[in-house]
Coordinates of C-alpha atoms in Angstrom, one line a residue:
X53 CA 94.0 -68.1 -82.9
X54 CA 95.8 -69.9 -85.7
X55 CA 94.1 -73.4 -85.9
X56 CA 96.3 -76.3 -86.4
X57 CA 95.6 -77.0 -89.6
X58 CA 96.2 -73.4 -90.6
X59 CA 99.5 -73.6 -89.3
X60 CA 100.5 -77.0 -91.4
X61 CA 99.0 -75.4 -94.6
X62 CA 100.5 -71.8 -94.7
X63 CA 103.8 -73.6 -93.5
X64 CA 104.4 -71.5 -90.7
X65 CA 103.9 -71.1 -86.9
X66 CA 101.4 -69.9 -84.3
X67 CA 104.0 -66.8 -84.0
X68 CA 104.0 -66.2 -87.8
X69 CA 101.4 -63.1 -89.4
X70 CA 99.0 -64.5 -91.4
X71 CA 97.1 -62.2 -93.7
X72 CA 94.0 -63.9 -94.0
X73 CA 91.6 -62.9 -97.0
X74 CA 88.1 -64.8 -95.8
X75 CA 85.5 -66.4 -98.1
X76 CA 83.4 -63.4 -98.1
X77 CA 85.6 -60.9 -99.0
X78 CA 86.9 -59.7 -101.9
X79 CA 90.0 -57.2 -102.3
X80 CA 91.3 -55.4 -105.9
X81 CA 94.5 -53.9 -105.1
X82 CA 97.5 -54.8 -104.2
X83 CA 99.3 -56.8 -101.2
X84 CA 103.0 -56.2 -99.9
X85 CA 104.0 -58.2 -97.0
X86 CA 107.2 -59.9 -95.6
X87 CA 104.4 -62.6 -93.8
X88 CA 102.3 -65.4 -95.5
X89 CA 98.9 -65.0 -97.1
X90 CA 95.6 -67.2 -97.4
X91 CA 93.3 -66.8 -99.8
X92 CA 89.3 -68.2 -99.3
X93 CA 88.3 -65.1 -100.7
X94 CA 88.7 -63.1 -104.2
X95 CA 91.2 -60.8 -105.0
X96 CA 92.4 -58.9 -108.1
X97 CA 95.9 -57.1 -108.5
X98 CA 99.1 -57.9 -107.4
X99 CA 100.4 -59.4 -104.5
X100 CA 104.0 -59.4 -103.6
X101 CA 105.3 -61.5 -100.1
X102 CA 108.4 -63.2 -98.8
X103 CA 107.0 -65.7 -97.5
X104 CA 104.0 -68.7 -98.7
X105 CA 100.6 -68.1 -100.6
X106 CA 97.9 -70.4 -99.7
X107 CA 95.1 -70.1 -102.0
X108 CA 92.5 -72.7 -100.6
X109 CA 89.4 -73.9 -102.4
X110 CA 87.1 -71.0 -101.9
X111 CA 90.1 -68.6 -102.8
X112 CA 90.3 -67.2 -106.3
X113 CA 93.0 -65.2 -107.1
X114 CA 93.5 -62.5 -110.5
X115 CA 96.8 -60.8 -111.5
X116 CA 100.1 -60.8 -110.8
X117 CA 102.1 -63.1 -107.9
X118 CA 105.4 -63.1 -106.5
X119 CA 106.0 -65.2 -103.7
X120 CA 108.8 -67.4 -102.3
X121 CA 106.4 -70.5 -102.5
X122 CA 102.7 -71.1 -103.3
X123 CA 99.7 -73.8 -102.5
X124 CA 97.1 -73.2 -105.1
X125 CA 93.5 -75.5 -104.2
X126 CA 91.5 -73.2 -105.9
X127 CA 91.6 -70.9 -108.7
X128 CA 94.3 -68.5 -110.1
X129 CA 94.5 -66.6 -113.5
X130 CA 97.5 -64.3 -114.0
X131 CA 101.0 -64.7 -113.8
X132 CA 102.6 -66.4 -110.5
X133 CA 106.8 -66.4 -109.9
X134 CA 107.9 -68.4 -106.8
X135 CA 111.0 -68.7 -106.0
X136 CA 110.6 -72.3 -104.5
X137 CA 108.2 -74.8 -105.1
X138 CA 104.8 -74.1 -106.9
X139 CA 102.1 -76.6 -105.6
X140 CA 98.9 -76.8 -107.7
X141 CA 96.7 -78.9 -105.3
X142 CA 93.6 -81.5 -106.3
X143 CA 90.8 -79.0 -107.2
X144 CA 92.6 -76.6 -108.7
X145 CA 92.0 -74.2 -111.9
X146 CA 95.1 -73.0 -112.9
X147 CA 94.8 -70.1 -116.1
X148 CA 98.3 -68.1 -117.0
X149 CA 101.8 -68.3 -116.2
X150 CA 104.1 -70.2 -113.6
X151 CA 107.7 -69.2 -113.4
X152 CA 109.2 -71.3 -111.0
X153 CA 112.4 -73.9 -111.1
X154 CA 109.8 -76.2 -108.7
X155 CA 106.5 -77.5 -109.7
X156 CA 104.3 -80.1 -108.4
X157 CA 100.7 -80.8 -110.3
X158 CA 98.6 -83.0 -109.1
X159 CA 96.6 -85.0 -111.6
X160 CA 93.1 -83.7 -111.0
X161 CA 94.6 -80.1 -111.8
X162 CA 92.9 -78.4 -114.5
X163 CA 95.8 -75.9 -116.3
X164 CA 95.9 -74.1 -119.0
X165 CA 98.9 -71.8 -120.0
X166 CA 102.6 -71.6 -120.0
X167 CA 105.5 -73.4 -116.9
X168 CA 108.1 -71.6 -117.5
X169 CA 111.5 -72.2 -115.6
X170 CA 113.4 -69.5 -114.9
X171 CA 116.9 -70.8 -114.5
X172 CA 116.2 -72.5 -117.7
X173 CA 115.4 -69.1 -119.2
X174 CA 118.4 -67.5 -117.4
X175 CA 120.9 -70.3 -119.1
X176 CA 119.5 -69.7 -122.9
X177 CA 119.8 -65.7 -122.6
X178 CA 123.5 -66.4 -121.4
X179 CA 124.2 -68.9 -124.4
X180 CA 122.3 -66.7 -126.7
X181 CA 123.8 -63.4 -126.4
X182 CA 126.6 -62.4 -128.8
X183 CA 130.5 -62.2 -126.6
X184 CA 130.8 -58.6 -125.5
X185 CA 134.6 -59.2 -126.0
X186 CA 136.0 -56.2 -127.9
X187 CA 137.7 -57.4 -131.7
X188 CA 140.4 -55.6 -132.3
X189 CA 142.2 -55.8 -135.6
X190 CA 144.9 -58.0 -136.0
X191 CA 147.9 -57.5 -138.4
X192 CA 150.2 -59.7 -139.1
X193 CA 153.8 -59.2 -140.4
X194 CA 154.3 -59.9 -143.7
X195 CA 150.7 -61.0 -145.0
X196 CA 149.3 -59.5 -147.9
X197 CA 145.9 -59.0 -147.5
X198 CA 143.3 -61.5 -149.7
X199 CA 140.2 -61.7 -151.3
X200 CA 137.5 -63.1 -149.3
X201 CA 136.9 -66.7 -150.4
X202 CA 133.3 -67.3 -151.7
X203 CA 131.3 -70.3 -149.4
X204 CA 129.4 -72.9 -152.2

């Protein structure tokens, strides 16, 4: 049964899946789920849920994370997108990527690597891309046409 305290720090409810990943275990591969997932353990691949990654003190996580929001405590090395907010917690050792629009750090956090927000990115690709409006030619009656006039 889901202790209290589990329940305030994966966010969700005593009726709510929880894939738990123990200290003692340790897991390379990957993990789909719709539910949230806590970390105490070690694990190496990718990990893809809908819902909220815990990674508590014990955890260590390597790889690849996408997740709607995340609580790191321990450690994580890879590249982690949440959609919401990205918590890195007191003890923390945070190595790669975050891509999220939310991010809380708290001062003890030991981080090295990119924060990358992806609305942010999403607004520059817009603003950089050429117009994929069509030129046409445009002729006007009665012009003769020019030279091209030299910029100095």
């Amino acid at each position: 049964m889901a202790s209290e305290r589990d329940i305030k720090e994966t966010g969700g409810s005593q009726t709510n899946h929880v894939t738990r990943i123990s200290s003692d275990t340790k897991i390379i591969g990957s993990i789909i789920t719709q539910h949230d997932i806590r970390i105490d353990g070690y694990l190496e691949g990718k990990v893809k849920t809908e819902g909220k990654l815990v990674i508590g003190e014990s955890g260590k996580c390597k790889g690849e994370v996408e997740c709607k929001s995340v609580d790191v405590s321990g450690s994580f090395d890879g590249v982690l997108k949440a959609t919401e907010l990205a918590s890195l917690r007191e003890k923390c050792v945070f190595t790669g990527e975050i891509h999220s629009d939310q991010i809380s750090i708290e001062p003890t956090v030991r981080i090295s690597g990119q924060l990358v927000s992806p609305e942010l990115t999403k607004k520059d690709e817009k603003s950089s891309q050429p117009s994929k409006t069509p030129y046409s030619p445009v002729s006007v009656k009665g012009a003769e046409p020019q030279e091209p006039v030299e910029k100095k």
